[in-house]
CSV table of N, CA and C and ligand atoms in Angstrom, one decimal:
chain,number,residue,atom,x,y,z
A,1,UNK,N,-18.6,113.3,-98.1
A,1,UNK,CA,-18.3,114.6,-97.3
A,1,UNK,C,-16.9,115.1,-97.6
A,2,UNK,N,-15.8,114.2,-97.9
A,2,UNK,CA,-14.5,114.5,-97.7
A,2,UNK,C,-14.5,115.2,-99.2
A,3,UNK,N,-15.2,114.7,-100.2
A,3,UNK,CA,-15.4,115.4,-101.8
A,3,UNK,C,-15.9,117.0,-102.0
A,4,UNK,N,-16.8,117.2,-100.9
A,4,UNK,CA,-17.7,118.2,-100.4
A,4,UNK,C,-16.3,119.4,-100.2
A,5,UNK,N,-15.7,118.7,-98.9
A,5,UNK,CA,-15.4,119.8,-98.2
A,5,UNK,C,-13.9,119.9,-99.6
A,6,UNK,N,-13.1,119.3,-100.4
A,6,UNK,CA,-12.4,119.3,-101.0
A,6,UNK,C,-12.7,120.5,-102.5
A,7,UNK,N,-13.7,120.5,-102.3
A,7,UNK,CA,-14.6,121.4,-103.5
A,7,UNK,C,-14.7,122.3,-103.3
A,8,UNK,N,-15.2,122.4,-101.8
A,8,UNK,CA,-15.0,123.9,-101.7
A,8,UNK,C,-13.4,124.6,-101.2
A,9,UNK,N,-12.7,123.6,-100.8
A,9,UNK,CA,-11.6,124.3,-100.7
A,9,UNK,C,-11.1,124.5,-102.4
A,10,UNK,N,-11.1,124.2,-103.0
A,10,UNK,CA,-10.7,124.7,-103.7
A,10,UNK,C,-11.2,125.7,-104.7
A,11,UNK,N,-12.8,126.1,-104.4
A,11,UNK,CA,-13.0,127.4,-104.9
A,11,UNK,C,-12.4,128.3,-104.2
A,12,UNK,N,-11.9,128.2,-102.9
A,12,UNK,CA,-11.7,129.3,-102.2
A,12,UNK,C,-10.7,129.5,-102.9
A,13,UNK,N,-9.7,128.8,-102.8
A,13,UNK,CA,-8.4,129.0,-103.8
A,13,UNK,C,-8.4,129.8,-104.8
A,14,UNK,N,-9.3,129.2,-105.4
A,14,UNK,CA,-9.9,130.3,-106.8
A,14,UNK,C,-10.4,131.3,-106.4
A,15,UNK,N,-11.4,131.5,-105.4
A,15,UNK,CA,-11.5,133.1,-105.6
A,15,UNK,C,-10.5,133.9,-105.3
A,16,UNK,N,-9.1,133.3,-104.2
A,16,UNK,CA,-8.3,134.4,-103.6
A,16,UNK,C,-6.8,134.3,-104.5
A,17,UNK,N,-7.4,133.8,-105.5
A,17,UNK,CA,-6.5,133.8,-106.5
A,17,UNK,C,-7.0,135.5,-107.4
A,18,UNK,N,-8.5,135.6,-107.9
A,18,UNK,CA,-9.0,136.7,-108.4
A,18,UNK,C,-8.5,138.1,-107.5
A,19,UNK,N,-8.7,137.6,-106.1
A,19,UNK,CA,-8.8,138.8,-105.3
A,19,UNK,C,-6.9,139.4,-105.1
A,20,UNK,N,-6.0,138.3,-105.5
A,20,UNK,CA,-4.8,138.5,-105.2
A,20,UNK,C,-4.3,139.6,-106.8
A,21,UNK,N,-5.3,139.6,-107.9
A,21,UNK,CA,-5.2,140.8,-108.7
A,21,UNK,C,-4.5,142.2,-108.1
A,22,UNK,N,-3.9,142.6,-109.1
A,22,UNK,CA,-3.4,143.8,-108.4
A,22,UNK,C,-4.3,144.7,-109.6
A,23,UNK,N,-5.3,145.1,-109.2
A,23,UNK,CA,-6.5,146.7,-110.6
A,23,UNK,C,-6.7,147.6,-109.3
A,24,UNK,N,-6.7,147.0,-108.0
A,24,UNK,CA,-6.8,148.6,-106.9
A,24,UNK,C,-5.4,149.1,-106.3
A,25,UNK,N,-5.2,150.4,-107.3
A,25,UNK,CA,-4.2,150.9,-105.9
A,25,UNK,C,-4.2,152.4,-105.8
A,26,UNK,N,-3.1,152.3,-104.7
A,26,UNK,CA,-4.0,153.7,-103.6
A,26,UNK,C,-2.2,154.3,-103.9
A,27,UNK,N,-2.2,155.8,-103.8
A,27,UNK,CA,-0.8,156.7,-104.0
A,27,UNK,C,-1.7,157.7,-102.6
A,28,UNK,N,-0.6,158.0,-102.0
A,28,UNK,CA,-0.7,159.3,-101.6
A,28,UNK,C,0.3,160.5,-101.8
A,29,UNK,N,0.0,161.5,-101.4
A,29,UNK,CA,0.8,162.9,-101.6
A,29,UNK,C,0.6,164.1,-100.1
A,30,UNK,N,1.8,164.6,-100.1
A,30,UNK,CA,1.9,165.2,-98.7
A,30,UNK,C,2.2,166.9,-99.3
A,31,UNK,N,2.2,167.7,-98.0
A,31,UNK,CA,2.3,168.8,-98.1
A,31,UNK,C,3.8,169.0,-98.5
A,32,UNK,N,4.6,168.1,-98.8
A,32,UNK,CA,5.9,168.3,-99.1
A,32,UNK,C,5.9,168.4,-100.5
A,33,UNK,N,4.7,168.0,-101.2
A,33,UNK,CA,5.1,168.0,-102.3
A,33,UNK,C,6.0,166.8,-103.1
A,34,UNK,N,5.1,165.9,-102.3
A,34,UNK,CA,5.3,164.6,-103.1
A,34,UNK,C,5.0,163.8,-103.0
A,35,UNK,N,5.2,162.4,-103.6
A,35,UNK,CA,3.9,161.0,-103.6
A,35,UNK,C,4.8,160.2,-102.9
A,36,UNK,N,3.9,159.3,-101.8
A,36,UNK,CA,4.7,158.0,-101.2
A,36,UNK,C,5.4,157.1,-102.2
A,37,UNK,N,5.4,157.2,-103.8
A,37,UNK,CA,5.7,156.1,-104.3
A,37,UNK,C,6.4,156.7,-105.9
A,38,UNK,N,7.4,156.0,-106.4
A,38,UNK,CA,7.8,156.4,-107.3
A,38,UNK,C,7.3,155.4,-108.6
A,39,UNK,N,6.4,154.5,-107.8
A,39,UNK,CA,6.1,153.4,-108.7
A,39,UNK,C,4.7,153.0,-108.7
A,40,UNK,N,4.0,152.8,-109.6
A,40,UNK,CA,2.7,151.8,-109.6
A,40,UNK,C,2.2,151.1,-110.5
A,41,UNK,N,2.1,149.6,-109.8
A,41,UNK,CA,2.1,148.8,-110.5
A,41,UNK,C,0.5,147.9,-110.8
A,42,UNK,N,0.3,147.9,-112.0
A,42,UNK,CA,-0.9,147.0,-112.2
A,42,UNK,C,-0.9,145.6,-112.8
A,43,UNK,N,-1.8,144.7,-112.8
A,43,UNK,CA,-1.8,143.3,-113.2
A,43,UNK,C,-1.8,143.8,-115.2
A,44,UNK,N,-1.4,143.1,-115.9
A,44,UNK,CA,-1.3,143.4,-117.6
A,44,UNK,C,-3.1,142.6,-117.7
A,45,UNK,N,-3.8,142.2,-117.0
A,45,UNK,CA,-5.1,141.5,-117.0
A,45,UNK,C,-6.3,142.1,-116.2
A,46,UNK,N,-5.9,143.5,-116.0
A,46,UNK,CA,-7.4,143.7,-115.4
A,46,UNK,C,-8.1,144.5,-116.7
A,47,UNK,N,-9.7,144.5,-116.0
A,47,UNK,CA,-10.6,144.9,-117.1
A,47,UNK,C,-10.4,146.3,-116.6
A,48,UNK,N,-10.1,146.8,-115.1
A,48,UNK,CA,-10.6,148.5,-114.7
A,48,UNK,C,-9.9,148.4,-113.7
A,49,UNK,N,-9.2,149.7,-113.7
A,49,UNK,CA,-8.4,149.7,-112.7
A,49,UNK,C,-8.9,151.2,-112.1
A,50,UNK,N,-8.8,150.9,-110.4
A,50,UNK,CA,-9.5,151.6,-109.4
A,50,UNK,C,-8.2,152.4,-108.8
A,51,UNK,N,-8.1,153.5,-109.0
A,51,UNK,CA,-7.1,154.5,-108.4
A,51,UNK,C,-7.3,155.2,-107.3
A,52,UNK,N,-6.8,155.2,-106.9
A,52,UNK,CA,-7.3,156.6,-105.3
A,52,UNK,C,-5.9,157.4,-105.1
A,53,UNK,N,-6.2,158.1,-104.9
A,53,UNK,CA,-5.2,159.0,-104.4
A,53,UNK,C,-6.2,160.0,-102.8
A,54,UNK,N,-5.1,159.9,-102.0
A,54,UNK,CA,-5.1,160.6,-100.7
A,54,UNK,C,-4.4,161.4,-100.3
A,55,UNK,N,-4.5,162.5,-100.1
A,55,UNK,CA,-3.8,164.0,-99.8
A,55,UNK,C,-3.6,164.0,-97.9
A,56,UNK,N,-2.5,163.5,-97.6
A,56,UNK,CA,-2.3,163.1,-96.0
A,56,UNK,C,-1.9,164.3,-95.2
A,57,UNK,N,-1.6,165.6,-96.3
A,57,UNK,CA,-1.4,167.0,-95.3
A,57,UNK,C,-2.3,167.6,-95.1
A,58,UNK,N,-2.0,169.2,-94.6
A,58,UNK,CA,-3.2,170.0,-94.2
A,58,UNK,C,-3.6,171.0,-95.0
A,59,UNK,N,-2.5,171.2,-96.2
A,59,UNK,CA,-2.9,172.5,-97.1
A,59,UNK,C,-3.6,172.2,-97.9
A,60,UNK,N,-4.4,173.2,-98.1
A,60,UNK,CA,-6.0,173.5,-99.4
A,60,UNK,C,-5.5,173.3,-100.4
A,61,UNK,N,-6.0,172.9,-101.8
A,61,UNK,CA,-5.7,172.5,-103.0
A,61,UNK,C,-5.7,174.0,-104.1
A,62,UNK,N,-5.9,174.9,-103.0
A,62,UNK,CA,-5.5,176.0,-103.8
A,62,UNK,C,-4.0,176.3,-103.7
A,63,UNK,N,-3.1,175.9,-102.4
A,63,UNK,CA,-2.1,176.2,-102.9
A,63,UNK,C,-1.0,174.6,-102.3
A,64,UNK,N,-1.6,173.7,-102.1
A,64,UNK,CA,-0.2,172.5,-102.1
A,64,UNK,C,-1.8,171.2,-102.7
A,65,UNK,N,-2.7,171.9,-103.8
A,65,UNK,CA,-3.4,170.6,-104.5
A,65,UNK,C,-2.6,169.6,-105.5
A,66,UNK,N,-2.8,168.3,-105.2
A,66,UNK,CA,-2.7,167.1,-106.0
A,66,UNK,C,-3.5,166.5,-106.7
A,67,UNK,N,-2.8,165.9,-108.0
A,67,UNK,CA,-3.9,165.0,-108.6
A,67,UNK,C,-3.1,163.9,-109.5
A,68,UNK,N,-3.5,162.8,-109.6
A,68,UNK,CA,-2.8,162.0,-110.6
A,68,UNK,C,-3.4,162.0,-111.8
A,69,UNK,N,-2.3,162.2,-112.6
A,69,UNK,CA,-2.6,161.9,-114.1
A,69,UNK,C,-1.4,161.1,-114.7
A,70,UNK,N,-2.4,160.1,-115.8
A,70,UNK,CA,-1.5,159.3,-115.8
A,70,UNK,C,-1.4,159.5,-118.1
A,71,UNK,N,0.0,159.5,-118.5
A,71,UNK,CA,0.3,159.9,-119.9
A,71,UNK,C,1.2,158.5,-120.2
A,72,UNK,N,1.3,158.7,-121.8
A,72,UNK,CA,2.5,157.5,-122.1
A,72,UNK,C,4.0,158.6,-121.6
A,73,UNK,N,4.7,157.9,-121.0
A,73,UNK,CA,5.5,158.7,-120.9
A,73,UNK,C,6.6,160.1,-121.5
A,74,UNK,N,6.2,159.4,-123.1
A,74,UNK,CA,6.7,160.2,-124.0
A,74,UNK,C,5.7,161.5,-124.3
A,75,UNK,N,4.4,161.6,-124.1
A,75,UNK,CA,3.8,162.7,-124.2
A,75,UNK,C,3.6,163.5,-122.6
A,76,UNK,N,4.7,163.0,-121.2
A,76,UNK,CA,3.8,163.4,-120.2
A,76,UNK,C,4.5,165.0,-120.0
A,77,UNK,N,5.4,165.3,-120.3
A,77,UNK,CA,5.9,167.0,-120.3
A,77,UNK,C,5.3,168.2,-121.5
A,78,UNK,N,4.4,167.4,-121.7
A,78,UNK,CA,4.3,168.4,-123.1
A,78,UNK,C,2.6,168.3,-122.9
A,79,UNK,N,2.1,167.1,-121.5
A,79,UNK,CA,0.4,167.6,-121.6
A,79,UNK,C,0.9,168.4,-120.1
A,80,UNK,N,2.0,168.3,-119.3
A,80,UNK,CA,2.0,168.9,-117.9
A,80,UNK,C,2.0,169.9,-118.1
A,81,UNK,N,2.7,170.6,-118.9
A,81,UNK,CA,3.0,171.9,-119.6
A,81,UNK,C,1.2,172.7,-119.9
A,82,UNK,N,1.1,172.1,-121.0
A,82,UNK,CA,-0.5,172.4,-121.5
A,82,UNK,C,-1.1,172.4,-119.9
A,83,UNK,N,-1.1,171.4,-119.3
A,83,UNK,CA,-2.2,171.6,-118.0
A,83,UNK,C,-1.8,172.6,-117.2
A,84,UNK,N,-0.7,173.0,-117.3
A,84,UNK,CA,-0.1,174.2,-116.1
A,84,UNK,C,-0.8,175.7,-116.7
A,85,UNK,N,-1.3,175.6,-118.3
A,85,UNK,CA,-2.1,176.5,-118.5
A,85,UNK,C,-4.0,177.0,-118.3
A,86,UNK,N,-4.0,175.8,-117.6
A,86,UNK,CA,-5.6,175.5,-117.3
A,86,UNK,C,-5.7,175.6,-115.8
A,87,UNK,N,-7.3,175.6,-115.4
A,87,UNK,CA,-7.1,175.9,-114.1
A,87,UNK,C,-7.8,175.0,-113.0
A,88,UNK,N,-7.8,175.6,-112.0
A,88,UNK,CA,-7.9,174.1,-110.6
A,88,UNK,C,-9.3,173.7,-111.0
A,89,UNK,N,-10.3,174.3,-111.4
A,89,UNK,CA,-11.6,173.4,-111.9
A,89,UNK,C,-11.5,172.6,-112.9
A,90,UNK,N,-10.1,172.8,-113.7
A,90,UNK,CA,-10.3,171.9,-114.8
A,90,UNK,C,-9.0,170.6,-114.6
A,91,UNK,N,-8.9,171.1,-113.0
A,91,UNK,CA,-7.4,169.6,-112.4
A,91,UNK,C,-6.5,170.1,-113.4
A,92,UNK,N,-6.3,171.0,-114.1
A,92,UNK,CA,-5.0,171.6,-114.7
A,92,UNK,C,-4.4,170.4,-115.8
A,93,UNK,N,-5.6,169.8,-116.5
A,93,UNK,CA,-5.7,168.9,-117.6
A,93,UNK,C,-6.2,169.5,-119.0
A,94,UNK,N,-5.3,169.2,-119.7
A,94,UNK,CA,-6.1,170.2,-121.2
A,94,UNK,C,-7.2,168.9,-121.3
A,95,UNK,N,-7.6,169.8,-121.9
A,95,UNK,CA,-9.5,169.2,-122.0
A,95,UNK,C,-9.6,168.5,-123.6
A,96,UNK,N,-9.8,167.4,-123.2
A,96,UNK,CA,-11.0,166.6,-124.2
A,96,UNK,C,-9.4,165.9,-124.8
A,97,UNK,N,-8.3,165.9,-124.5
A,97,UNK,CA,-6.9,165.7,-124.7
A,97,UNK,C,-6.8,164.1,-124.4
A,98,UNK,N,-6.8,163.6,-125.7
A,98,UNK,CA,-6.6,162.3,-126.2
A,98,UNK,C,-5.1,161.5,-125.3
A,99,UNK,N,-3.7,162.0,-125.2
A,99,UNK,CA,-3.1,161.8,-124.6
A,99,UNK,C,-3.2,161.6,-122.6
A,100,UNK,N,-4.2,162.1,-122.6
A,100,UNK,CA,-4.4,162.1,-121.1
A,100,UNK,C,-5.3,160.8,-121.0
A,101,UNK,N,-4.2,159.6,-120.1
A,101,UNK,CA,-5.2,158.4,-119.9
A,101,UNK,C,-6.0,158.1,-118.5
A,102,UNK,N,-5.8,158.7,-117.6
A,102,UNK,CA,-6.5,159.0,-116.6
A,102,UNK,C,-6.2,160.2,-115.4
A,103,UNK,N,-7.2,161.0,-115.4
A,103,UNK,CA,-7.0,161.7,-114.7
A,103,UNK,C,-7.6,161.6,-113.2
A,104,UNK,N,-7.3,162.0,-111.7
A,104,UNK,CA,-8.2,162.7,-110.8
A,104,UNK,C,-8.2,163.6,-110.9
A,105,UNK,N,-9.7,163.8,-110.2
A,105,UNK,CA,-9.5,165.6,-109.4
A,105,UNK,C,-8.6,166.4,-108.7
A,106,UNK,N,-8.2,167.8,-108.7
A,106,UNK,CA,-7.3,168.1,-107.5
A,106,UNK,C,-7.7,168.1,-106.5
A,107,UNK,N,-7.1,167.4,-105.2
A,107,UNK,CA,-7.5,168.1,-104.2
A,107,UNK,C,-6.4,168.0,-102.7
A,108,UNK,N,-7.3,168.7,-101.8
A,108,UNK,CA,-6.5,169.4,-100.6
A,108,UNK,C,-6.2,168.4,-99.5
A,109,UNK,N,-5.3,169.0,-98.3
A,109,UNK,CA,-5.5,167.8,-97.5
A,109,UNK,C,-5.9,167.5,-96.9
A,110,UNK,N,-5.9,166.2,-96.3
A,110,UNK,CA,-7.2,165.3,-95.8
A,110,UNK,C,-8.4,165.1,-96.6
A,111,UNK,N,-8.2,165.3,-97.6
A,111,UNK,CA,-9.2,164.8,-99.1
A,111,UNK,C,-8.6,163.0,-99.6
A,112,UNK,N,-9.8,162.6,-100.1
A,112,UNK,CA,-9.4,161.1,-100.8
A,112,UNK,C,-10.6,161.3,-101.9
A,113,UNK,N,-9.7,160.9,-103.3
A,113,UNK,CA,-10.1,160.7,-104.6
A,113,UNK,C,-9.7,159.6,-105.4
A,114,UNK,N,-10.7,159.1,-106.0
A,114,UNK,CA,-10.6,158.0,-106.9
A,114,UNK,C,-11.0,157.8,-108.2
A,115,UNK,N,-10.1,156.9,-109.1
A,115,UNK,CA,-11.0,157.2,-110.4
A,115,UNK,C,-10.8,155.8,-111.1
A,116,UNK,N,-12.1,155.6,-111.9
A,116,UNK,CA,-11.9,154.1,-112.3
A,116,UNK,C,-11.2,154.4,-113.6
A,117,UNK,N,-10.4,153.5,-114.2
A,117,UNK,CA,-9.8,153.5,-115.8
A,117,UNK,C,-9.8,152.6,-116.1
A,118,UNK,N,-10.2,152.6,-117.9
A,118,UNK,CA,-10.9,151.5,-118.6
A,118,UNK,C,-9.2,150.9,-118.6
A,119,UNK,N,-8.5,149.7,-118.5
A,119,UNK,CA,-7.6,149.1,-118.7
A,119,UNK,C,-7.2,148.9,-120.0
A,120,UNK,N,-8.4,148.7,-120.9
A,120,UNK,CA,-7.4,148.4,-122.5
A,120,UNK,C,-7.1,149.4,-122.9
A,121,UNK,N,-7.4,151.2,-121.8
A,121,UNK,CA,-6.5,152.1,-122.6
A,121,UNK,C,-4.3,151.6,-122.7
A,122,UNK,N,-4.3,150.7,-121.8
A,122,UNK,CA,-3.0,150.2,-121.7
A,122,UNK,C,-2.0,148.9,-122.3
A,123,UNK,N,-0.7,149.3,-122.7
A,123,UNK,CA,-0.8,147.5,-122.8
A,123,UNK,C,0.7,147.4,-122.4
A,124,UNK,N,0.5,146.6,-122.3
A,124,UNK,CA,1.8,145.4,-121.4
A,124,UNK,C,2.9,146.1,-121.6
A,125,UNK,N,4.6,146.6,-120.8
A,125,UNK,CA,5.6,147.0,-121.5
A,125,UNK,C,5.6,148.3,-121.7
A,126,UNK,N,4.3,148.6,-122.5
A,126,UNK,CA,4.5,150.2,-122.6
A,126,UNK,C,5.2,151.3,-121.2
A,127,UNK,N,5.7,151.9,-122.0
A,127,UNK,CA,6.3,153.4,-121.0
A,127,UNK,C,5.2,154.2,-120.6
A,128,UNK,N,4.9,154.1,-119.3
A,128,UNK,CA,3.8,155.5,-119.0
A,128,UNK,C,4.4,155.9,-117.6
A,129,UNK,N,4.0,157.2,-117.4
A,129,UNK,CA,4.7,158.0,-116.1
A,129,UNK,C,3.0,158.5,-115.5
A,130,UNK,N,3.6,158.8,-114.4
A,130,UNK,CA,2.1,158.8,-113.5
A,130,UNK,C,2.9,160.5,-112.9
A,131,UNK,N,2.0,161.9,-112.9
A,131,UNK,CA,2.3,162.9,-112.2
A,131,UNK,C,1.2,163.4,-112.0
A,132,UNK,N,1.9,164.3,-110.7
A,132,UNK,CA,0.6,165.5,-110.5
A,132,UNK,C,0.7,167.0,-111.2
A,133,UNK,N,-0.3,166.9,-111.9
A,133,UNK,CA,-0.1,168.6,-113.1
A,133,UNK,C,-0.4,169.8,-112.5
A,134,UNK,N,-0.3,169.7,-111.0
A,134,UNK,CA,-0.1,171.1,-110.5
A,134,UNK,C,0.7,171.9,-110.9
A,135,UNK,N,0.3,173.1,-111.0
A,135,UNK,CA,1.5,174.1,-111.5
A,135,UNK,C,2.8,174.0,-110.5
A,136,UNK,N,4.2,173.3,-111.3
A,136,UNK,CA,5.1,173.7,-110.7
A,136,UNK,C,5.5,172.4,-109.8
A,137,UNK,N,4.4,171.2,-109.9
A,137,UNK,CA,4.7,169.8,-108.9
A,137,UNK,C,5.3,168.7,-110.0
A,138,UNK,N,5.1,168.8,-111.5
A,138,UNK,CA,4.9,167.7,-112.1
A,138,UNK,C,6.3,167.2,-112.5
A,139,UNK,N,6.9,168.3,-112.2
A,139,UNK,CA,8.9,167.8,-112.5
A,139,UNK,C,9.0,166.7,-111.3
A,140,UNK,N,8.5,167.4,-110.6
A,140,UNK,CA,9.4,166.2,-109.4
A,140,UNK,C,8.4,165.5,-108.6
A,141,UNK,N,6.9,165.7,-108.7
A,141,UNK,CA,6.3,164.3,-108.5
A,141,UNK,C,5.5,163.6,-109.6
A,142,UNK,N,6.2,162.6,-109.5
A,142,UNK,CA,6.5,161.9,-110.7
A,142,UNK,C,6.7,160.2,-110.4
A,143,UNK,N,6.3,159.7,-111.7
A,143,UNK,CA,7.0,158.1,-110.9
A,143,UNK,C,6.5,157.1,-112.9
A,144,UNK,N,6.8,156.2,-111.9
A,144,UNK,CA,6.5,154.9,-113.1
A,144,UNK,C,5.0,154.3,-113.4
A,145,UNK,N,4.1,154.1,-113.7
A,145,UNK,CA,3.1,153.6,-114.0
A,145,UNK,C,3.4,152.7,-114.8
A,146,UNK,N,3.2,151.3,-114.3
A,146,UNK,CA,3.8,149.8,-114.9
A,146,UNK,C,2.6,148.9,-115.2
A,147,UNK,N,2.1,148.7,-116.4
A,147,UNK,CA,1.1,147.8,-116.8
A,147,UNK,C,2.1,146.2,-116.9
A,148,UNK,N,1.2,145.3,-115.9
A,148,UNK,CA,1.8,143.9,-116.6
A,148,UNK,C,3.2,143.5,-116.2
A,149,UNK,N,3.9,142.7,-116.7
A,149,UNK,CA,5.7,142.5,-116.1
A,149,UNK,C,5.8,142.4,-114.7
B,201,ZN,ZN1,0.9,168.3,-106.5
């Protein structure tokens, strides 16, 4: 019995070792015009990482809409740009745009959006910036998107 219960203690261990992964995380953004976080961080070992984003104020996405998109940092002013030419059906993302590694939808508040991303678009170390490509938000909400380390 004492082998029994010793066995399973230590799957438990093991599984809350899997569940202590960091592939789900959540950002929000407010009617001020900006995200609770300047940072987000993922494990360098997940297969898919689960994003959400939550819009905690009360204005419509037509005029205080969020969305996260996430670029290597070196391309992310020059796809915010291109997306500031496109429009709210298209989350103000140029389209079919190889530099864009994951995007949400825009949206208003009291809205919640999520999006899954294949992980080996990423790797360990790399520079990536995480913003929202609203026209006019992506200078200043903004932050770090940290694979790994
Ligand atoms: Zn925004």
């Amino acid at each position: 019995m004492l082998a029994k219960g010793l066995l399973v203690g230590m799957m438990m261990v093991a599984s809350s070792a899997v569940m202590a992964k960091t592939c789900d995380v959540k950002v929000e953004a407010t009617d001020a015009m900006s995200f609770n976080t300047k940072e987000i961080k993922v494990d360098g070992d997940c297969k898919e990482i689960n994003l959400e984003l939550k819009h905690v104020g009360k204005l419509p996405a037509s005029a205080m809409g969020h969305n996260v998109v996430i670029t290597k940092t070196a391309d992310y002013k020059d796809v915010a740009k291109a997306g500031g030419k496109m429009t709210l059906a298209d989350s103000y993302v140029p389209k079919d745009d190889a530099r864009v590694l994951a995007v949400t939808k825009i949206i208003g508040g009291g809205e919640t959006t999520s999006v899954k991303i294949d992980a080996s678009k990423f790797k360990a170390g790399e520079d990536y910036t995480f913003f929202c490509s609203f026209p006019g938000h992506w200078s200043v909400m903004k932050g770090k998107f940290i694979v790994g380390g």
